[in-house]
mmCIF file of C-alpha atoms and ligand atoms in Angstrom:
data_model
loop_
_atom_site.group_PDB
_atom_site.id
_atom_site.type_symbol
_atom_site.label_atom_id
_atom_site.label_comp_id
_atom_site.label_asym_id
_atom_site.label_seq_id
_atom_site.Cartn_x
_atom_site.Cartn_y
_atom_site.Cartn_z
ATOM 1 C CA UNK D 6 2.091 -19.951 3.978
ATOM 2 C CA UNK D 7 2.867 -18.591 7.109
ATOM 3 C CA UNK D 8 1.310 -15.209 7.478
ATOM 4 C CA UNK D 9 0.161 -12.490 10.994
ATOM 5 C CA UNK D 10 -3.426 -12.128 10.924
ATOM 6 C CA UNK D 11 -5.492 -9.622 13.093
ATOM 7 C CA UNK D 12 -8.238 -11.506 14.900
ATOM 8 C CA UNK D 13 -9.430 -8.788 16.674
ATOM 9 C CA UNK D 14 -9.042 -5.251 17.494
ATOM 10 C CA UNK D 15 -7.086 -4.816 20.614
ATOM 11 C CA UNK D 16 -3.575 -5.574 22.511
ATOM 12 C CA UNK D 17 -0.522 -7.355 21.105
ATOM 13 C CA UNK D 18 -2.194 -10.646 21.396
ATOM 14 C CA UNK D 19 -4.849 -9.727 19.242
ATOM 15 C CA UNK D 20 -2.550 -10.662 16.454
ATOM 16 C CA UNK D 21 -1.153 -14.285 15.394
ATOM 17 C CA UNK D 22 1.132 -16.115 13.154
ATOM 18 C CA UNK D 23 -1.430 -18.734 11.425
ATOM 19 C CA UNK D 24 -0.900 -20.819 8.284
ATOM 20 C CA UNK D 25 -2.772 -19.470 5.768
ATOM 21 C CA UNK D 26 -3.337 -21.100 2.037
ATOM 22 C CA UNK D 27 -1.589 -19.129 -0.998
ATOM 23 C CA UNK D 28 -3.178 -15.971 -2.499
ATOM 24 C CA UNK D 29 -3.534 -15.766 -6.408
ATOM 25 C CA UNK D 30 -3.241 -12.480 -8.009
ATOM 26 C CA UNK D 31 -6.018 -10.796 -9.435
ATOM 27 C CA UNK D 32 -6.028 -9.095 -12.193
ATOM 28 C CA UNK D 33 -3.415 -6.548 -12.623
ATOM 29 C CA UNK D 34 -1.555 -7.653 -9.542
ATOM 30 C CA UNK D 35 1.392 -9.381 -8.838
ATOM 31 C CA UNK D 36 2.253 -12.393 -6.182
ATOM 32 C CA UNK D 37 5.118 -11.553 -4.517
ATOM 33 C CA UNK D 38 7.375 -13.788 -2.176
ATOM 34 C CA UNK D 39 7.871 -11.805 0.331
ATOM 35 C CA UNK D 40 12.061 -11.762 1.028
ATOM 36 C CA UNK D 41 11.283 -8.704 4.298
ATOM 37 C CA UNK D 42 8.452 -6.498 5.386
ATOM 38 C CA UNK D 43 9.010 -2.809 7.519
ATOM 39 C CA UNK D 44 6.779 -2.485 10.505
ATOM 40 C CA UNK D 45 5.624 1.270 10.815
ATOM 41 C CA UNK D 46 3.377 2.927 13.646
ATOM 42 C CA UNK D 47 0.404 2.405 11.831
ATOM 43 C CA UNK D 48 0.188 -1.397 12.072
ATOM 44 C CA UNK D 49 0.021 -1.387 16.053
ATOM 45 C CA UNK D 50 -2.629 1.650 15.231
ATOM 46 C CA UNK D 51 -4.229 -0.455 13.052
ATOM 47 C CA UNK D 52 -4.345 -3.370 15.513
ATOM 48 C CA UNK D 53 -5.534 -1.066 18.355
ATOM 49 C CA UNK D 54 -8.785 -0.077 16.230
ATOM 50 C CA UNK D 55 -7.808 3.512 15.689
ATOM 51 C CA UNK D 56 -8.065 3.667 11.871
ATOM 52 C CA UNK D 57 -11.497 2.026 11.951
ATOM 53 C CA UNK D 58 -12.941 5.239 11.090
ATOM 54 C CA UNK D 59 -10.622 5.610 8.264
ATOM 55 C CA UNK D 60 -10.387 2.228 7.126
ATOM 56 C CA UNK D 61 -12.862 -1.141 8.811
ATOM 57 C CA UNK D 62 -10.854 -4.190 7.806
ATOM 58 C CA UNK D 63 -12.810 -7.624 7.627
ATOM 59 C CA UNK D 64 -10.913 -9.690 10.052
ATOM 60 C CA UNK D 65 -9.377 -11.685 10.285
ATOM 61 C CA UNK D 66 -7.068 -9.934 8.040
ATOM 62 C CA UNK D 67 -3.236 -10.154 7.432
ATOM 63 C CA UNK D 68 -1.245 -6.898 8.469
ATOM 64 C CA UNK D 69 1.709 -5.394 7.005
ATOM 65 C CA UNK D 70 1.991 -2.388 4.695
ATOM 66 C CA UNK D 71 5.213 -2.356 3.511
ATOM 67 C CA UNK D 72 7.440 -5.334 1.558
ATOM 68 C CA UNK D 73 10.351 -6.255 -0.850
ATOM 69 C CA UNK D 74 10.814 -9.514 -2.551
ATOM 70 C CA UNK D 75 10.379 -11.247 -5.592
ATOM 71 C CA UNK D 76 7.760 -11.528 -8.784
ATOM 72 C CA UNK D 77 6.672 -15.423 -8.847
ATOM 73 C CA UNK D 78 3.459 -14.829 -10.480
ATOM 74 C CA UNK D 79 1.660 -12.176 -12.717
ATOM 75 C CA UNK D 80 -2.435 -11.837 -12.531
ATOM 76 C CA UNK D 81 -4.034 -11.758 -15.591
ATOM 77 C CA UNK D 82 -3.445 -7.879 -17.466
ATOM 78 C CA UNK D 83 -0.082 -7.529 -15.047
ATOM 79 C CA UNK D 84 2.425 -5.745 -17.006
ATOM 80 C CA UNK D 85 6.147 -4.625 -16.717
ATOM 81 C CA UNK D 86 7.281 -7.559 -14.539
ATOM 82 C CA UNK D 87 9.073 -10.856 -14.860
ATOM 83 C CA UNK D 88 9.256 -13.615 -12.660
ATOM 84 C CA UNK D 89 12.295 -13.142 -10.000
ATOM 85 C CA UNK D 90 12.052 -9.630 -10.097
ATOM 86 C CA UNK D 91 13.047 -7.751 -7.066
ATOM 87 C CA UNK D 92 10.858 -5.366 -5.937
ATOM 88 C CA UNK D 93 9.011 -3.686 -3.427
ATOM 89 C CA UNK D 94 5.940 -1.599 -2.749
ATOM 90 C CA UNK D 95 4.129 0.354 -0.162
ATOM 91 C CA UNK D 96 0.806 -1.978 -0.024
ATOM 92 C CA UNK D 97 -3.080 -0.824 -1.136
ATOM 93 C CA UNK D 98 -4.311 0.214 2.341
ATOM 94 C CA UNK D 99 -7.652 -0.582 2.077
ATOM 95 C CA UNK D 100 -6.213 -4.119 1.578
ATOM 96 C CA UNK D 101 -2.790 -4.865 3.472
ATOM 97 C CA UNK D 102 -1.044 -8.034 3.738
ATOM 98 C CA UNK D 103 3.020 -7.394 3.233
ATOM 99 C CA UNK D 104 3.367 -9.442 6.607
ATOM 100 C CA UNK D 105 3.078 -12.984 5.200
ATOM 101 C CA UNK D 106 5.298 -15.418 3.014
ATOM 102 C CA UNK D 107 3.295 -14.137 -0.320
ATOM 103 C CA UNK D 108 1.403 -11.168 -0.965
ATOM 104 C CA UNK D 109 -0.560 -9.920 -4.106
ATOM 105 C CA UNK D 110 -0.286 -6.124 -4.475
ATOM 106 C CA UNK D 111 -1.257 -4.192 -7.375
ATOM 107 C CA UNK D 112 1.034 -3.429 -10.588
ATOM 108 C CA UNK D 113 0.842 0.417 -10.024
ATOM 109 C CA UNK D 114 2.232 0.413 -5.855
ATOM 110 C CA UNK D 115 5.152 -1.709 -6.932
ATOM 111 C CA UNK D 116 8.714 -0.266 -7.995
ATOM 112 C CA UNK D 117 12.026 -2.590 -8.909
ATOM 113 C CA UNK D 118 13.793 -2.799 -5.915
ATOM 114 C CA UNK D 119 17.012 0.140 -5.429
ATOM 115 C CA UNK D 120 20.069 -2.384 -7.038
ATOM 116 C CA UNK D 121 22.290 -1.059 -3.977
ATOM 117 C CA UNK D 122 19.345 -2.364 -1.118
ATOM 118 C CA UNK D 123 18.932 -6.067 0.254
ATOM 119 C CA UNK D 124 15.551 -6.981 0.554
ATOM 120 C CA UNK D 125 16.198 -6.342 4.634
ATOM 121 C CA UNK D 126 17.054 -2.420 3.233
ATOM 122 C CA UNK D 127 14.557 -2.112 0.733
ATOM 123 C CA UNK D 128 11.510 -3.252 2.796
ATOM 124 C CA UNK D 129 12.100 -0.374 5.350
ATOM 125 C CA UNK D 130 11.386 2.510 2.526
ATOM 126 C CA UNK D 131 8.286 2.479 0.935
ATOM 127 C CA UNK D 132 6.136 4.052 3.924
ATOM 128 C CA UNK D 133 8.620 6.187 5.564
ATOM 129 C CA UNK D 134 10.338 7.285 2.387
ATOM 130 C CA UNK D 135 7.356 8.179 0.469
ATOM 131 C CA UNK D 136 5.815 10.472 3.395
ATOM 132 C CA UNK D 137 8.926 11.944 3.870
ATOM 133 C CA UNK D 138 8.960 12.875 -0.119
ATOM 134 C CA UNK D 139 4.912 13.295 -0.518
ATOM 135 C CA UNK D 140 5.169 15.766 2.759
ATOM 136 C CA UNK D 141 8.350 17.979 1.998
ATOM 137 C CA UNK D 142 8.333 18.409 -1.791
ATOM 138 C CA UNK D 143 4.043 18.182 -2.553
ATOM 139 C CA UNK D 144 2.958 19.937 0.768
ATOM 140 C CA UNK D 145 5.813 22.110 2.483
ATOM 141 C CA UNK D 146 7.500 22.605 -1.270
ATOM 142 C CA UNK D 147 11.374 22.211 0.280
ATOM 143 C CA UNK D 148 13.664 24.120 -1.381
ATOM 144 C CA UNK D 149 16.539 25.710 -2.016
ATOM 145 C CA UNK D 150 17.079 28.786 1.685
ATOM 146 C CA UNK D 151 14.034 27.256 3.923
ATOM 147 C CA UNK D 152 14.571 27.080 7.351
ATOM 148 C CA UNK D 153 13.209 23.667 8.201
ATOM 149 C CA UNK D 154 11.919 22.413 11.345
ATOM 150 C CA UNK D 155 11.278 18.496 11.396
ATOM 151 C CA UNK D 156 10.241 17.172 15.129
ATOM 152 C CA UNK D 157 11.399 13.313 15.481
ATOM 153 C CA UNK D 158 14.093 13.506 13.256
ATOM 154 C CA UNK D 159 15.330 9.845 14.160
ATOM 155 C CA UNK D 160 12.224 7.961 14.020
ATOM 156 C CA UNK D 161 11.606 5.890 10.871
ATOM 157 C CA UNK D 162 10.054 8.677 8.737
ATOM 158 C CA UNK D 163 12.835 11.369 10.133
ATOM 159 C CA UNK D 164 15.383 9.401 8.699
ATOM 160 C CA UNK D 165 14.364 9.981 5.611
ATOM 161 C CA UNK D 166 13.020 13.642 6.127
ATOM 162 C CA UNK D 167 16.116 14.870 6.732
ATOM 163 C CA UNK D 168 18.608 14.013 3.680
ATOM 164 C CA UNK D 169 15.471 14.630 1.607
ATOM 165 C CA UNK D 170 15.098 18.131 2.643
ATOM 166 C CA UNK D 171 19.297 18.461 2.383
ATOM 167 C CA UNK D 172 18.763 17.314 -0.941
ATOM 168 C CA UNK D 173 16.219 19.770 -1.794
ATOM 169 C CA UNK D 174 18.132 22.843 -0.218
ATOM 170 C CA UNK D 175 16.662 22.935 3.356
ATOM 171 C CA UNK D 176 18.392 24.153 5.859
ATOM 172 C CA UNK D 177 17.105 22.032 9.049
ATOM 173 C CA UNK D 178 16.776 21.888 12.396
ATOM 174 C CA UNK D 179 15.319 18.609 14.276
ATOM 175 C CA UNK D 180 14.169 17.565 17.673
ATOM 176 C CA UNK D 181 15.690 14.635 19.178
ATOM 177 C CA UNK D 182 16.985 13.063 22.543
ATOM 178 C CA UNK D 183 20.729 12.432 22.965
ATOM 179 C CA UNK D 184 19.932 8.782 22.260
ATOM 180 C CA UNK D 185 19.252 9.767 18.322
ATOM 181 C CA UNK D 186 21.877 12.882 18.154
ATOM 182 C CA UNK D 187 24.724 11.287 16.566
ATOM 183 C CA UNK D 188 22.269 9.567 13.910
ATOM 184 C CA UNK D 189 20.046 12.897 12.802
ATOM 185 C CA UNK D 190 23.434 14.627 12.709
ATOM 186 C CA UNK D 191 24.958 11.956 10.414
ATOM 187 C CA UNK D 192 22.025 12.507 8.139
ATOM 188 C CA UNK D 193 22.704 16.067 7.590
ATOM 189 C CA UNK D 194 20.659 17.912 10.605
ATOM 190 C CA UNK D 195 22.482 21.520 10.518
ATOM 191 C CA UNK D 196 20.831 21.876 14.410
ATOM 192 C CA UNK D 197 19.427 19.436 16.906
ATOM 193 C CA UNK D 198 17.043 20.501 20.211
ATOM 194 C CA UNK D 199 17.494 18.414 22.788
ATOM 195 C CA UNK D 200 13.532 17.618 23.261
ATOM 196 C CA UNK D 201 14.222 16.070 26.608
ATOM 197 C CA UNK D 202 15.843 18.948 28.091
ATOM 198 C CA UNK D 203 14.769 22.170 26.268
ATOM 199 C CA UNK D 204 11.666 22.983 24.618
ATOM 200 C CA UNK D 205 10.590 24.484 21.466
ATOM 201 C CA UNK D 206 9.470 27.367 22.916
ATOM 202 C CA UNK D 207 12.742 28.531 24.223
ATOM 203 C CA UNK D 208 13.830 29.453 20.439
ATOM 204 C CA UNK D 209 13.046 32.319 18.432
ATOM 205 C CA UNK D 210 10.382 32.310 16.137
ATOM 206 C CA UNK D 211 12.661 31.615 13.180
ATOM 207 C CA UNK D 212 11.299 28.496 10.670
ATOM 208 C CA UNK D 213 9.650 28.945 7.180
ATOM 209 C CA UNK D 214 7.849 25.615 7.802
ATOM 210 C CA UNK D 215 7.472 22.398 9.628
ATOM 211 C CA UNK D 216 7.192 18.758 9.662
ATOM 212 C CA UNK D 217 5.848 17.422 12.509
ATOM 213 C CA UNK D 218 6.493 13.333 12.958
ATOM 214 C CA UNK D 219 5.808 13.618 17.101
ATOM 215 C CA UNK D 220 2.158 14.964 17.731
ATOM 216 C CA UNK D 221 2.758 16.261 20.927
ATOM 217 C CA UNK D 222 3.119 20.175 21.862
ATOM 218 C CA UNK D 223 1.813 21.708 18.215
ATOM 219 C CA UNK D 224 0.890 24.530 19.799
ATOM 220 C CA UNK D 225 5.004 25.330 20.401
ATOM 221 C CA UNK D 226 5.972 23.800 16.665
ATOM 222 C CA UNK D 227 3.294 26.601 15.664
ATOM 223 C CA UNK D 228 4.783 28.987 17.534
ATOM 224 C CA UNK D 229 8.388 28.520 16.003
ATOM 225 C CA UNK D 230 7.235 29.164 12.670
ATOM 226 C CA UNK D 231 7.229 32.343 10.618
ATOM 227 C CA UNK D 232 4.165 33.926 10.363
ATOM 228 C CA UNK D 233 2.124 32.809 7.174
ATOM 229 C CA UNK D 234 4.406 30.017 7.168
ATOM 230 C CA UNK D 235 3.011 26.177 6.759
ATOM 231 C CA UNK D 236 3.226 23.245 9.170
ATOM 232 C CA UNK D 237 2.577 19.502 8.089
ATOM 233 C CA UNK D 238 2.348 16.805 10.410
ATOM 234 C CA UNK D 239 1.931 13.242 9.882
ATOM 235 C CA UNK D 240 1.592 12.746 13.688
ATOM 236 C CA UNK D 241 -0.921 14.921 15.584
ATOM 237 C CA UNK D 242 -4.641 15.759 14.235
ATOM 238 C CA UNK D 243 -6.071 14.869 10.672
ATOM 239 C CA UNK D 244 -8.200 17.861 9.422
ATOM 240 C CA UNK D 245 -11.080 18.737 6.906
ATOM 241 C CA UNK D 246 -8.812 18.606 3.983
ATOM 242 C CA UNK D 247 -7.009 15.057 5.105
ATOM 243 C CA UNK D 248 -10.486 13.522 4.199
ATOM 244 C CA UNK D 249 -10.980 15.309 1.760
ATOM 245 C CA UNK D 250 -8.409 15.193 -0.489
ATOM 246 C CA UNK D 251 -6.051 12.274 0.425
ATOM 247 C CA UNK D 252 -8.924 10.018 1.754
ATOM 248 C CA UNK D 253 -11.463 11.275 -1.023
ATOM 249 C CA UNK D 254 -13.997 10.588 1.269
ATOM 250 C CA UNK D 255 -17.552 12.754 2.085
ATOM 251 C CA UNK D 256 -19.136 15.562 4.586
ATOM 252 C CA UNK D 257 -19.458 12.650 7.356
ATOM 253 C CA UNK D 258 -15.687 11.929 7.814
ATOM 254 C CA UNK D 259 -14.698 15.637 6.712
ATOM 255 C CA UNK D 260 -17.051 16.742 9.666
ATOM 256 C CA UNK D 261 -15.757 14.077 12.151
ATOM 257 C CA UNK D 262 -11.803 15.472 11.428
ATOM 258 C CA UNK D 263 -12.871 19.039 11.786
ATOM 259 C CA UNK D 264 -14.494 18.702 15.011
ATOM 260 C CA UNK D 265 -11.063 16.790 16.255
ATOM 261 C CA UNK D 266 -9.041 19.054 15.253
ATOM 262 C CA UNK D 267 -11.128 21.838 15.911
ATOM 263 C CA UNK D 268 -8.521 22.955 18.828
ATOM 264 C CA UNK D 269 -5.587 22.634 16.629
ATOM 265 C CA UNK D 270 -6.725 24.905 14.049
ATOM 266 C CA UNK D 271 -7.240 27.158 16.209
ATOM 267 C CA UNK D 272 -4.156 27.431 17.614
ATOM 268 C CA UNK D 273 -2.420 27.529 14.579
ATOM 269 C CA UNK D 274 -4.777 30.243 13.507
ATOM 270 C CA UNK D 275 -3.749 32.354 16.437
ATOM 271 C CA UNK D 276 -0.419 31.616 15.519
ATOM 272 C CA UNK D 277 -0.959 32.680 11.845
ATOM 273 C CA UNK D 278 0.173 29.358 10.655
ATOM 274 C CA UNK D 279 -1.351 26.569 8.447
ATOM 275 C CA UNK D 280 -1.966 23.285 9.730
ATOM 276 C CA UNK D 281 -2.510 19.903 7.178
ATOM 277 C CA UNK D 282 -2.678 16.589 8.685
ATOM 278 C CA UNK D 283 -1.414 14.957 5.516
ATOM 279 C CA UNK D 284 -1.958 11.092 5.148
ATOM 280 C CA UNK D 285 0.640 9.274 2.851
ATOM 281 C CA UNK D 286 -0.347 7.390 -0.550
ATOM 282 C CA UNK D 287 0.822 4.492 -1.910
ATOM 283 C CA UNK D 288 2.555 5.155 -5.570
ATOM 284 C CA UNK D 289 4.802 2.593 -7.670
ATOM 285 C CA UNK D 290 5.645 5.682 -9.961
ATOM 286 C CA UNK D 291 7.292 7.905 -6.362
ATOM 287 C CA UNK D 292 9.079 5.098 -5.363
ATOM 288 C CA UNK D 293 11.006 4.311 -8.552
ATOM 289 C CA UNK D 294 11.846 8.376 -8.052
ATOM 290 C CA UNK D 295 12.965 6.962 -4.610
ATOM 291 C CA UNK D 296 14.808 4.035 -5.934
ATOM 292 C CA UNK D 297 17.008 6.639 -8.033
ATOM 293 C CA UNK D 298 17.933 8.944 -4.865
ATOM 294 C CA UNK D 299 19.051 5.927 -2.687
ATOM 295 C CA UNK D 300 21.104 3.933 -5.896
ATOM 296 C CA UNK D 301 22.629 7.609 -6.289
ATOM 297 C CA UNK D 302 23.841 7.375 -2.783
ATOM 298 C CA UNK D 303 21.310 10.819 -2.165
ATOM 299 C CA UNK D 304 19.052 8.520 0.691
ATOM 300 C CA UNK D 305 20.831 6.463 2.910
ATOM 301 C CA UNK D 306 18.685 3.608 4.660
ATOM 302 C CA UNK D 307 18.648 3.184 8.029
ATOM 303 C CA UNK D 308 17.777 -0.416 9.791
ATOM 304 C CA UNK D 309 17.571 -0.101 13.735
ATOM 305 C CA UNK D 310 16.655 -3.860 13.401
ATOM 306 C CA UNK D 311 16.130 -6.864 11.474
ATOM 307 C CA UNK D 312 14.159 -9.828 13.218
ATOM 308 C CA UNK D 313 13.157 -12.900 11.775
ATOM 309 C CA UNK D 314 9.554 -13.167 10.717
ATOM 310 C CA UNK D 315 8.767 -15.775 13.702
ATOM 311 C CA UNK D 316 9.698 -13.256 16.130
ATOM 312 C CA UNK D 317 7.488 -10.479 14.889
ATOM 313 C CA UNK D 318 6.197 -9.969 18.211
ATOM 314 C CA UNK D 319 9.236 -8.844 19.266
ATOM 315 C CA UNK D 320 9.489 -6.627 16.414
ATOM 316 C CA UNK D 321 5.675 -4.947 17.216
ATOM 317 C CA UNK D 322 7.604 -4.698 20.806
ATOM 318 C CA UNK D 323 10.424 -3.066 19.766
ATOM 319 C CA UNK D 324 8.628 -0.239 18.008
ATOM 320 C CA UNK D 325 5.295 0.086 20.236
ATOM 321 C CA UNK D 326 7.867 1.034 22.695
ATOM 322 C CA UNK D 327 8.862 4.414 20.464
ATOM 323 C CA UNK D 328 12.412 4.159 20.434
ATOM 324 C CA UNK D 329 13.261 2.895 17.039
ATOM 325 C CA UNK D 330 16.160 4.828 15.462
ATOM 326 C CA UNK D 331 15.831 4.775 11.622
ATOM 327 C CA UNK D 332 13.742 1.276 10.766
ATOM 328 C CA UNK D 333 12.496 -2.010 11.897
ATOM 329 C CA UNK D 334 12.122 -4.635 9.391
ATOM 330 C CA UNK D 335 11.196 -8.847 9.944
ATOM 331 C CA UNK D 336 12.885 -10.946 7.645
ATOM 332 C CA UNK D 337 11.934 -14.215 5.883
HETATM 333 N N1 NAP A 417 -0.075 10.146 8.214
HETATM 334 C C1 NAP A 417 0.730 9.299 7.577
HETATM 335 O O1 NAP A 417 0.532 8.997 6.395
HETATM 336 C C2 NAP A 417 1.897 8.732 8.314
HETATM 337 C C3 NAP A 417 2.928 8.069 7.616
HETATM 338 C C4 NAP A 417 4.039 7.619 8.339
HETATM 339 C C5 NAP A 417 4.104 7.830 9.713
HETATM 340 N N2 NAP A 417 3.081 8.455 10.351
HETATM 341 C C6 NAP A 417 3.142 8.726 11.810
HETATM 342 O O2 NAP A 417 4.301 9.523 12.044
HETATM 343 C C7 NAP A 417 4.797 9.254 13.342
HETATM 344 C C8 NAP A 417 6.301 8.946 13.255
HETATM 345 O O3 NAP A 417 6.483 7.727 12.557
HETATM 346 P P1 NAP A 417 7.901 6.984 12.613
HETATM 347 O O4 NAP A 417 7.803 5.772 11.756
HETATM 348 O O5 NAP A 417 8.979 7.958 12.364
HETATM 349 O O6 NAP A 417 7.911 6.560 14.175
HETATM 350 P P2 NAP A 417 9.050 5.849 15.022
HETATM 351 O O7 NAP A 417 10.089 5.304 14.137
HETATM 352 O O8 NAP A 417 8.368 4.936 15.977
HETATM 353 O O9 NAP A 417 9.663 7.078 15.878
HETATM 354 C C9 NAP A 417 10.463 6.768 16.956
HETATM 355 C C10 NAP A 417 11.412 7.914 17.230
HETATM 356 O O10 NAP A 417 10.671 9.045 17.697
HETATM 357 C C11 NAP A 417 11.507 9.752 18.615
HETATM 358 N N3 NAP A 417 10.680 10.533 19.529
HETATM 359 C C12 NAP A 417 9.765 10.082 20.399
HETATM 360 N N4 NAP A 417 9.197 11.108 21.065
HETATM 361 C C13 NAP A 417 9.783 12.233 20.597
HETATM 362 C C14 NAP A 417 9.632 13.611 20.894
HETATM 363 N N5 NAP A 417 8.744 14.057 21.796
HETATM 364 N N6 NAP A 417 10.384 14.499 20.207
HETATM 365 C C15 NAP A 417 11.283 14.083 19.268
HETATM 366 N N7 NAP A 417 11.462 12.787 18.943
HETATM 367 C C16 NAP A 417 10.730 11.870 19.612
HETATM 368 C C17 NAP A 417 12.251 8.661 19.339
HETATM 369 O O11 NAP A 417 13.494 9.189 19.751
HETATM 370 P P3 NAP A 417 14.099 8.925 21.227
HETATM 371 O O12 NAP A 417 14.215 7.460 21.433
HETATM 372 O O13 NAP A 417 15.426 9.575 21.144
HETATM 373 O O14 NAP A 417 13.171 9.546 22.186
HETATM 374 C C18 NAP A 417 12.423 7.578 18.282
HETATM 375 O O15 NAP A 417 13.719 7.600 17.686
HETATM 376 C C19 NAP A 417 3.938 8.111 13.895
HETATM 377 O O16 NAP A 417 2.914 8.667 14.700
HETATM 378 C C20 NAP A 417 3.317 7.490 12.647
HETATM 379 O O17 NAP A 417 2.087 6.834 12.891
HETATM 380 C C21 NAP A 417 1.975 8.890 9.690
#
C-alpha cells in the first residue's frame, strides 16, 4: 500500500510516499481503507521534532492523525462494526498512521461516519471538531450569555469553534484577517477584529472567557478577559496541568511545562485570569456526539482543499504556510 512515512525529524523532505506491505489489525482494532485523511498543524509539528518530548515515534513511522473510510477487516475481540462500514476516527497518537491506503485504529477512536459527509468531509472533523467540543463545553463550559472570545476563528479548529459555541449560547467575537471575514461571519461570529489592522488591546476588557487557536500576544487575549474569567488555548504554552491530566504523565514532564510556561502564568496571573494549555483526546464515543450535530445541520464542514493523496506535499505546503480557511484534506 502506498503510505507517507517520516524518515527523519526535520524539513518537508524528511517525509516520503513509500510502498509499504498491509497492516493487520490487532486485537480490538479495525483495518480501515482509508477513502481521505485531514492534515492538521500537528503533523508538520510532528515532522519538525517538536512533540518528541510529548510523544518519540520509532521511525520510520507513517503520519496522519485523522481519517474516514471503510471497515474491510475486524481484529480479533473488534465489536460494533461490519465490513463496508463508513467511518472515521481521530487516530491513537502514540501510534498514527491515517496517511496511508489502510490503517488499523482502535474500536473505541472510531465513530460511523455523519450520513450527510463524503469521506473528503468527514476526514476533516475528527481533530478539529473534537478540540473545538473538548475545549468549549469540558474546559471553558460555553453556555447560554458568555461573551466569547475565540482568536483564529477561520483556521481549521475555528471553524468549528464558532457554530459550536452558537450552539451552546455563546455570544462570540473572533480574530481574523479580511481574507477569513466573510467565512467566520457565515459561521455565526456576532463580531470580527481585524487582527491585521487593530489589536486586542484596543477593546475593552469585556469577555467571560477565551479560546485561543493563534499563540501569539496572550498577554492581550488575557487582558480582554473579565477578571476571574478562564482562557484555553490550544496554541501557545502547555502547562503543569496539560501533563498532568491530559498526558497522564509524571513530575519530569509536569516540571519541563511549568518552567515553559512559567512567563505565561504569570501574566495571566497579573491579569487575574486562568490559563490551561489543553491538549485534545481521541474519543469514538465524542465523535458520534459530533456525527449527530453535523447530520442535524448544527456543524457545517468546511474544506479549503481536497488534494489527491500523491500530491500530499502540496497539501503539507498549503497548510505549513498558515492560511488554510476551514480544512485541508488528501484524498484516495
Ligand atoms: N493542543 C491541541 O490538542 C490542538 C488541537 C488542534 C489544533 N491545535 C493547534 O491549534 C492551532 C490552530 O490549528 P488550526 O488547525 O486551526 O490551524 P490552521 O487551520 O492552520 O489556521 C490557519 C488560520 O489561522 C489564521 N491566523 C493566522 N494567524 C492569525 C492571527 N495572528 N490571528 C488570527 N488568525 C490567524 C489564518 O487566517 P489568515 O489567513 O486570514 O491570516 C488561517 O485562516 C495550531 O497551532 C494547532 O497546532 C492544537
Amino acid at each position: 500500500m502506498r503510505a507517507f512515512v517520516l524518515n527523519r525529524y526535520g524539513g518537508p523532505d524528511r517525509a516520503r510516499l513509500t510502498d509499504l506491505r498491509r497492516p493487520s489489525p490487532k486485537r480490538g482494532q479495525l483495518l480501515i481503507q482509508v477513502r481521505a485523511a485531514g492534515l492538521n498543524p500537528v503533523d508538520y509539528k510532528i515532522r519538525q521534532g517538536m512533540l518528541r518530548a510529548i510523544n518519540r515515534y520509532p521511525l520510520p513511522a507513517i503520519m496522519g492523525n485523522e481519517l474516514a473510510g471503510e471497515v474491510v477487516q475486524l481484529g480479533a475481540g473488534a465489536s460494533g462494526y461490519s465490513k463496508g462500514d463508513r467511518v472515521y476516527a481521530r487516530v491513537a497518537k502514540e501510534r498514527l498512521g491515517a496517511f496511508a491506503e489502510f490503517a488499523c485504529v482502535e474500536t473505541a477512536l472510531v465513530a460511523p461516519m455523519p450520513h450527510s459527509l463524503s469521506f473528503e468531509q468527514a476526514a476533516g472533523v475528527p481533530l478539529a471538531g473534537l478540540t473545538a467540543m473538548q475545549c468549549l463545553r469540558d474546559e471553558l463550559g460555553a453556555a447560554e450569555g458568555m461573551k466569547l472570545l475565540i482568536t483564529g476563528g477561520a483556521g481549521g479548529v475555528g471553524c468549528f469553534a464558532i457554530p459550536l459555541a452558537k450552539w451552546l449560547g455563546a455570544t462570540v467575537t473572533t480574530t481574523a484577517s479580511p481574507r477569513g471575514e466573510a467565512l467566520v461571519r457565515e459561521l455565526g461570529a456576532d463580531e470580527v477584529i481585524d487582527y491585521t489592522t487593530d489589536s486586542l488591546t484596543n477593546h475593552q476588557r469585556r469577555f467571560d472567557a477565551a479560546l485561543d487557536l493563534v499563540g501569539s500576544d496572550m498577554e492581550a487575549v488575557f487582558g480582554s478577559v473579565a477578571k476571574g474569567g478562564k482562557v484555553v488555548s490550544v496554541a501557545a504554552m502547555p502547562e503543569p496541568q496539560t501533563a498532568r491530566v491530559d498526558l497522564e504523565r509524571d513530575w519530569k514532564l509536569q516540571s519541563l511545562f511549568w518552567l515553559i510556561s512559567y512567563r505565561l502564568r504569570a501574566q495571566a496571573k497579573a491579569a487575574e485570569v486562568s490559563y490551561r494549555y489543553k491538549f485534545m483526546h481521541p474519543s469514538g464515543e465524542e465523535l458520534r456526539e459530533l456525527s449527530q450535530l453535523i447530520d442535524a445541520g448544527t456543524l457545517p464542514v468546511k474544506i479549503d482543499r481536497s488534494i489527491p493523496f500523491e500530491q500530499i506535499d502540496q497539501a503539507f505546503a498549503y497548510l505549513e504556510a498558515g492560511r488554510a480557511k476551514g480544512k485541508v484534506v488528501v484524498k484516495f
